[in-house]
Amino acid sequence: MRRFLGGTVLTVAILLGLVLAVGPLALGYLAKVGYEDLLADLMKDLPDREILENSFHRGWFDSSAAFEVLIPPDSASQAPLRPTRIRLDSRIEQGPWTWLTTRLPPVLGRVHTRIEVQGFPVALPVLPVSIDLYADGSGRMQLRVPPGETLATSQVMGLRYGSLDGELLVAPGQEAIEFRLMLSEGVLTTPTGPLVRLSDLRFKADRPDAASGTGRLQVASVELEGAAGAVVSATSAPPALRLEGLSATLSHALREGLLDLRLGLAAQQLATASMTYGRSELGLSAERLDAEALADLGKGIRLLASDQVGQEMRGLIAGGLIARLAPRFVASGTRIGVEPIRIETPDGLALGRLDLRLDPGNDSQSRLTSGVVDWLVLLRADGDLELPEAVALDWIARVLGPDIEDRALPTSEPSAEKAGRQEAETLLEGWIREGWVTRRDTRISSALRLGDGLLTVNGKTVPLR
């Protein structure tokens, strides 16, 4: 019996030794296959990229990998951009010390990666990432960046940042994903001073499946400086725009090739150099978008914006793009909404909404051509706007400001501001007199309706064809 027990213990010890010895080697092979699959997935949407380095050195308990890719700038961009260079240097732990943990499922491998990105408009720091790969196929990625700063140059903006913490959780099968990111503070800088400041950024996103997902962003404060080249001092002017308590929520759902998008924006306080607003809300939605047609539209817009299309051909190509893609959006019954529009101003609430939809008739397809006016027949619109008159005058004067500055008017700031106010008052009085706008006490309002090729503004109808 004693000899039997001794043999059993020896057998178990040998088997355990074999597992501990051969296991890392097998996991190293699996890590190499998984690493190559991951890179293939990342690169499949970048057909024009140039791979500068792709190496993997498999060891017994540790492996190492290096990957570097050069991505050319978007040809549709009008601004001169540099190519983007991304480099990943990784060390993979696959030894038994990563398995023998109390966590279930156990960790089969741990990847430590340094990510370097060059060519962005903003100089980014090196990003240290740690990834745990679990036995059930799930994974956990952590990002920890201590406070630091990258310097601005004539080609890129700099970044001064506080502590940055991020976490990505991937469920087995990689269908469900959760992501969290926290940044204590950040300042976007130019060679002559700060451009944008933010504090206490928190972002959360979840994708329960491949067809839906939601992202939520919260920022305690955002400040946009008045001029990129202004040197900031203790006596400098207030920022051109300041947002307090900013929040944003974006959700999407894809069903049977149709995409629904919803974006909600809100701020507890919005302050410009001349006026402070209270809580402001804006909601945007798009329903029943043909996903494939939307992708084709994006490709067409990028082509039109690139130097591959001559100026004399852009109108013709744009008309062909409309004629080819519009029927697909019509067939799906696309709808776009802007609601709510709600701003608390010092003079009262500004309220608005807009609903746009494509409502095809039974014989609409047979009547349509590539002309834009024909497509307007299918468009239905319903919207309202109501706000204090003082706010309307201020907004109109701001819109007219650049045009007034270009004219032969007095160059002093008070004179230009007065001229802009007077022109805004003249325009608004004309709109009220002609019936386009309604005045009630200190508030003005207008309503818009569009259908069957007729545009109605505040009860006044204008035919579009």
XYZ file of C-alpha atoms in Angstrom:
465
model
C 0.000 0.000 0.000
C 2.830 2.353 0.905
C 4.579 1.566 -2.397
C 1.299 2.196 -4.260
C 0.817 5.600 -2.616
C 4.434 6.477 -3.311
C 4.031 5.560 -6.978
C 0.831 7.581 -7.222
C 2.463 10.651 -5.727
C 5.434 10.253 -8.048
C 3.118 9.898 -11.072
C 1.140 12.996 -10.104
C 4.373 14.908 -9.563
C 5.674 13.866 -12.980
C 2.394 14.806 -14.681
C 2.339 18.135 -12.875
C 5.935 18.741 -13.876
C 5.115 17.943 -17.499
C 2.152 20.353 -17.420
C 4.253 23.115 -15.906
C 7.066 22.491 -18.378
C 5.149 21.880 -21.603
C 2.169 24.135 -20.795
C 4.026 27.423 -21.258
C 5.383 26.235 -24.594
C 1.897 25.330 -25.818
C 0.481 28.588 -24.514
C 3.307 30.430 -26.236
C 2.197 28.911 -29.529
C -1.454 29.837 -28.816
C -0.353 33.353 -27.861
C 1.464 33.713 -31.174
C -1.619 32.580 -33.120
C -3.891 34.904 -31.135
C -1.478 37.805 -31.541
C -1.358 37.341 -35.313
C -5.167 37.084 -35.510
C -5.509 40.294 -33.486
C -3.186 42.194 -35.804
C -5.013 40.837 -38.861
C -8.332 42.132 -37.465
C -6.792 45.541 -36.771
C -5.263 45.847 -40.227
C -8.123 44.590 -42.408
C -9.774 48.039 -42.521
C -6.496 49.775 -43.450
C -5.745 48.633 -47.008
C -3.158 51.336 -47.697
C -1.010 50.768 -44.601
C 2.642 49.861 -44.749
C 3.913 47.367 -42.164
C 7.407 48.396 -41.085
C 7.998 45.587 -38.566
C 6.130 42.482 -37.442
C 8.100 40.046 -35.308
C 7.265 37.488 -32.623
C 9.907 35.657 -30.554
C 8.386 32.730 -28.683
C 10.107 31.659 -25.479
C 9.429 29.066 -22.816
C 7.971 31.238 -20.070
C 8.068 34.608 -21.836
C 7.601 35.762 -25.416
C 8.174 39.123 -27.036
C 6.660 40.849 -30.050
C 7.149 44.082 -31.979
C 4.793 45.616 -34.507
C 5.050 48.921 -36.355
C 2.757 50.245 -39.077
C 2.677 53.433 -41.166
C -0.774 54.740 -42.143
C -0.882 57.395 -44.916
C -3.016 60.515 -44.343
C -6.572 60.686 -45.661
C -6.422 61.793 -49.297
C -9.755 63.619 -48.828
C -8.299 66.011 -46.259
C -7.518 69.502 -47.520
C -5.001 70.160 -44.739
C -1.430 68.886 -45.116
C -1.202 65.925 -42.741
C 1.659 63.640 -41.831
C 1.383 59.857 -41.979
C 0.506 58.139 -38.709
C 3.096 55.766 -37.251
C 1.976 53.268 -34.592
C 4.401 50.981 -32.751
C 3.604 48.208 -30.247
C 6.335 46.566 -28.158
C 4.962 43.629 -26.155
C 6.136 41.121 -23.561
C 3.933 38.054 -23.016
C 4.020 36.146 -19.718
C 2.929 32.529 -20.236
C 4.599 30.761 -17.328
C 2.916 28.880 -14.463
C 3.017 31.892 -12.108
C 0.280 33.502 -14.186
C -2.001 30.458 -13.848
C -1.663 29.790 -10.122
C -3.981 32.527 -8.937
C -7.161 32.409 -6.914
C -9.153 34.076 -9.688
C -11.648 32.028 -11.670
C -11.362 31.598 -14.570
C -7.554 31.502 -14.237
C -5.217 33.809 -16.127
C -3.530 31.898 -18.967
C -1.358 34.748 -20.172
C -0.489 38.366 -19.429
C 0.632 40.871 -22.060
C 2.528 44.067 -21.265
C 2.539 46.511 -24.208
C 3.969 49.981 -24.819
C 2.051 51.876 -27.507
C 3.707 54.786 -29.301
C 1.743 56.937 -31.756
C 3.268 59.602 -33.994
C 1.646 61.737 -36.675
C -1.508 62.778 -34.781
C -2.332 66.505 -34.585
C -1.643 66.104 -30.832
C 1.625 64.766 -29.406
C 0.604 61.738 -27.322
C 2.552 60.138 -24.465
C 3.668 56.508 -24.495
C 0.703 54.374 -23.383
C 1.521 51.405 -21.101
C -1.133 48.691 -21.405
C -1.507 45.439 -19.442
C -3.781 42.667 -20.774
C -4.935 39.547 -18.906
C -6.147 36.634 -21.033
C -8.451 34.225 -19.178
C -9.137 30.537 -19.711
C -12.772 31.118 -20.759
C -11.736 33.362 -23.671
C -12.435 36.661 -21.905
C -9.896 39.416 -21.355
C -9.152 42.515 -19.312
C -7.028 45.442 -20.447
C -5.763 48.152 -18.096
C -4.230 51.525 -18.966
C -2.344 53.479 -16.305
C -0.613 56.732 -17.299
C 0.915 58.962 -14.593
C 0.639 62.773 -14.880
C 2.921 64.301 -17.474
C 3.217 66.603 -20.481
C 4.067 66.472 -24.166
C 5.455 69.626 -25.771
C 3.770 71.552 -28.570
C 5.659 72.365 -31.763
C 4.859 74.178 -34.983
C 3.482 70.873 -36.363
C 1.620 69.329 -33.433
C -0.248 70.491 -30.354
C 0.996 69.530 -26.908
C -0.871 67.861 -24.054
C -0.573 68.473 -20.320
C -2.448 65.766 -18.447
C -3.194 64.407 -15.006
C -3.506 60.731 -14.119
C -5.194 58.622 -16.801
C -6.871 55.303 -15.924
C -8.646 53.034 -18.388
C -10.101 49.533 -18.367
C -11.507 47.357 -21.140
C -13.418 44.133 -20.387
C -14.082 41.638 -23.171
C -16.538 38.788 -22.661
C -15.945 35.264 -24.053
C -16.431 35.288 -27.810
C -15.503 39.038 -27.910
C -19.115 40.088 -28.536
C -19.780 41.959 -25.274
C -17.399 44.790 -24.373
C -17.247 47.278 -21.496
C -14.885 50.245 -21.435
C -14.110 52.866 -18.787
C -11.752 55.841 -18.923
C -10.975 58.533 -16.338
C -8.764 61.608 -16.779
C -8.332 63.999 -13.856
C -7.362 66.983 -16.019
C -6.076 67.811 -19.469
C -4.821 70.897 -21.300
C -4.346 71.070 -25.062
C -1.513 73.495 -25.764
C 0.045 75.396 -28.671
C 3.589 76.855 -28.716
C 2.183 80.156 -27.393
C -0.291 78.981 -24.782
C -3.254 76.765 -23.794
C -6.065 76.161 -26.264
C -8.517 73.860 -24.467
C -8.765 72.866 -20.793
C -10.885 70.142 -19.228
C -11.213 68.581 -15.801
C -12.544 65.301 -14.398
C -13.352 63.466 -17.616
C -15.218 60.159 -17.209
C -16.217 57.944 -20.106
C -18.108 54.639 -20.062
C -19.161 52.485 -22.991
C -20.773 49.104 -23.294
C -21.556 46.929 -26.276
C -23.775 44.006 -25.255
C -23.643 42.575 -28.778
C -22.270 43.378 -32.222
C -25.428 45.298 -33.206
C -25.902 47.757 -30.319
C -23.972 49.875 -27.873
C -24.011 52.973 -25.677
C -21.351 55.495 -24.690
C -21.584 58.035 -21.872
C -19.259 60.996 -21.351
C -19.109 63.369 -18.370
C -16.733 66.320 -17.964
C -16.762 68.649 -14.973
C -15.599 71.654 -17.009
C -14.346 72.535 -20.501
C -12.736 75.850 -21.436
C -11.930 77.030 -24.957
C -9.497 79.928 -25.093
C -10.277 82.889 -27.330
C -7.148 82.645 -29.506
C -4.709 79.807 -30.032
C -1.787 82.174 -29.931
C -2.806 84.148 -26.873
C -0.422 84.021 -23.950
C -2.393 83.249 -20.797
C -1.632 85.204 -17.642
C -3.312 85.943 -14.368
C -4.945 89.036 -15.867
C -5.934 87.503 -19.198
C -9.494 87.695 -20.518
C -12.000 84.945 -19.670
C -12.201 81.963 -22.055
C -14.232 82.346 -25.242
C -16.392 79.385 -24.195
C -16.800 77.572 -20.877
C -18.975 74.535 -20.234
C -19.793 73.313 -16.727
C -21.230 69.862 -16.067
C -21.015 68.627 -19.655
C -22.562 65.236 -20.407
C -23.121 63.314 -23.623
C -24.794 59.998 -24.408
C -24.538 58.206 -27.744
C -26.333 54.963 -28.560
C -26.675 52.903 -31.719
C -28.684 49.878 -32.758
C -28.416 47.945 -36.027
C -31.331 45.749 -37.013
C -31.756 44.077 -40.402
C -29.324 46.492 -42.058
C -31.029 49.617 -40.646
C -29.158 51.837 -38.181
C -30.664 53.934 -35.377
C -28.498 56.609 -33.736
C -29.268 58.827 -30.732
C -27.096 61.582 -29.275
C -27.960 63.600 -26.192
C -25.913 66.631 -25.085
C -26.390 68.643 -21.905
C -24.478 71.268 -19.908
C -25.324 72.725 -16.510
C -23.873 76.083 -17.551
C -22.647 77.505 -20.852
C -20.768 80.802 -20.803
C -19.404 82.866 -23.704
C -17.333 86.022 -23.455
C -20.526 88.138 -23.436
C -23.325 85.950 -22.006
C -23.920 83.136 -19.525
C -26.603 80.512 -20.089
C -28.075 78.042 -17.618
C -28.839 74.401 -18.312
C -28.732 73.650 -22.040
C -29.903 70.486 -23.779
C -29.702 69.219 -27.354
C -30.963 65.903 -28.669
C -30.197 64.422 -32.094
C -31.577 61.210 -33.538
C -31.480 59.346 -36.826
C -33.715 56.340 -37.443
C -33.848 53.694 -40.136
C -30.620 54.637 -41.894
C -29.588 52.151 -44.557
C -26.199 51.129 -43.141
C -24.666 50.100 -46.475
C -25.931 53.249 -48.207
C -24.509 55.322 -45.347
C -21.096 53.721 -45.810
C -21.255 54.350 -49.580
C -22.237 57.965 -48.900
C -19.195 58.429 -46.673
C -16.918 57.043 -49.398
C -18.505 59.357 -51.976
C -18.086 62.433 -49.768
C -14.428 61.615 -49.144
C -13.904 61.188 -52.873
C -15.530 64.544 -53.639
C -13.360 66.264 -51.034
C -10.146 64.747 -52.357
C -7.915 66.056 -55.121
C -8.848 63.038 -57.262
C -11.941 64.877 -58.552
C -11.580 68.094 -60.507
C -13.658 71.119 -59.540
C -15.550 71.016 -62.860
C -16.683 67.412 -62.252
C -17.801 67.659 -58.634
C -21.325 68.858 -59.409
C -21.926 66.031 -61.867
C -20.530 63.381 -59.505
C -22.532 64.773 -56.574
C -25.736 64.561 -58.652
C -24.955 60.969 -59.569
C -24.292 60.142 -55.917
C -27.687 61.558 -54.920
C -29.484 59.697 -57.699
C -27.812 56.413 -56.739
C -28.131 56.523 -52.953
C -31.248 58.582 -52.222
C -33.684 55.818 -53.293
C -32.158 53.531 -50.665
C -32.782 56.050 -47.881
C -36.273 56.691 -49.257
C -37.069 52.983 -49.295
C -36.012 52.591 -45.661
C -38.084 55.590 -44.504
C -35.171 57.495 -42.946
C -36.081 59.945 -40.170
C -33.924 62.617 -38.477
C -34.947 64.498 -35.356
C -33.535 67.459 -33.407
C -35.309 67.459 -30.037
C -35.078 68.887 -27.512
C -33.441 72.233 -28.101
C -33.628 73.881 -24.691
C -31.416 76.714 -23.401
C -31.885 78.691 -20.204
C -30.904 82.270 -21.109
C -30.839 85.343 -18.808
C -33.997 86.551 -20.597
C -35.923 83.269 -20.519
C -36.048 79.864 -22.187
C -35.106 79.252 -25.810
C -37.032 76.220 -27.092
C -37.022 74.411 -30.414
C -37.473 71.132 -32.246
C -37.187 69.787 -35.792
C -38.408 66.545 -37.346
C -37.301 65.459 -40.841
C -38.431 62.277 -42.570
C -38.619 60.718 -46.005
C -42.183 59.669 -46.756
C -42.353 58.075 -50.223
C -45.664 57.714 -52.024
C -46.754 54.708 -54.072
C -45.551 56.165 -57.382
C -42.685 58.281 -56.082
C -39.917 56.173 -57.583
C -41.304 56.486 -61.106
C -41.443 60.306 -60.873
C -37.965 60.939 -59.555
C -34.892 62.089 -61.444
C -31.409 63.047 -60.291
C -32.622 66.591 -59.586
C -32.508 67.692 -55.946
C -35.939 69.352 -56.186
C -37.580 66.031 -57.043
C -36.209 64.525 -53.849
C -37.556 67.448 -51.809
C -41.073 66.283 -52.753
C -40.506 63.238 -50.560
C -39.177 65.231 -47.614
C -41.466 66.015 -44.698
C -40.401 68.540 -42.059
C -42.040 69.874 -38.923
C -40.313 72.313 -36.581
C -40.809 75.166 -34.120
C -38.590 77.781 -32.499
C -39.438 80.170 -29.655
C -37.008 82.386 -27.779
C -36.623 85.828 -26.148
C -36.272 88.657 -28.662
C -33.142 89.977 -26.962
C -31.460 86.592 -27.398
C -32.520 86.413 -31.053
C -30.999 89.839 -31.717
C -27.749 88.806 -30.040
C -27.535 85.594 -32.103
C -28.338 87.379 -35.387
C -25.728 90.054 -34.646
C -23.128 87.326 -34.041
C -23.938 85.701 -37.373
C -23.644 89.058 -39.147
C -20.449 89.988 -37.291
C -17.856 88.653 -39.785
C -19.704 90.224 -42.714
C -19.903 93.604 -40.979
C -16.202 93.582 -40.136
C -15.384 93.156 -43.855
C -17.301 96.278 -44.828
C -16.145 99.880 -44.770
C -17.400 100.541 -41.236
C -15.737 102.122 -38.214
C -12.921 99.924 -37.007
C -13.453 100.399 -33.258
C -15.053 97.478 -31.463
C -17.969 99.465 -29.924
C -18.854 100.928 -33.338
C -18.800 97.526 -35.049
C -20.897 95.997 -32.258
C -23.427 98.832 -32.513
C -23.624 98.464 -36.310
C -24.203 94.739 -35.970
C -26.978 95.288 -33.426
C -28.711 97.843 -35.638
C -28.608 95.555 -38.674
C -29.957 92.664 -36.605
C -32.869 94.832 -35.404
C -33.623 95.901 -38.977
C -33.643 92.322 -40.235
C -35.832 91.030 -37.395
C -38.345 93.878 -37.764
C -38.606 93.092 -41.486
C -39.248 89.395 -40.797
C -41.943 90.279 -38.233
C -43.579 92.820 -40.568
C -43.680 90.321 -43.432
C -45.098 87.567 -41.234
C -42.136 85.164 -41.182
C -41.770 85.658 -37.423
C -44.391 86.286 -34.710
C -43.791 88.604 -31.751
C -45.611 88.114 -28.434
C -44.540 90.521 -25.694
C -40.779 90.039 -25.379
C -40.666 86.665 -27.167
C -40.639 85.710 -30.818
C -41.513 82.430 -32.501
C -41.782 80.781 -35.887
C -42.912 77.423 -37.235
C -41.737 75.451 -40.263
C -43.648 72.875 -42.276
C -42.512 71.059 -45.427
C -44.487 68.590 -47.524
C -45.401 67.791 -51.139
C -42.853 70.302 -52.405
C -44.346 73.190 -50.381
C -42.431 75.049 -47.674
C -44.557 76.859 -45.072
C -42.884 79.236 -42.626
C -45.162 80.720 -39.980
C -48.188 80.224 -42.233
C -46.585 81.678 -45.373
C -46.217 79.068 -48.147
C -43.448 78.991 -50.731
C -43.528 76.408 -53.598
C -40.196 74.653 -54.178
C -40.827 73.573 -57.786
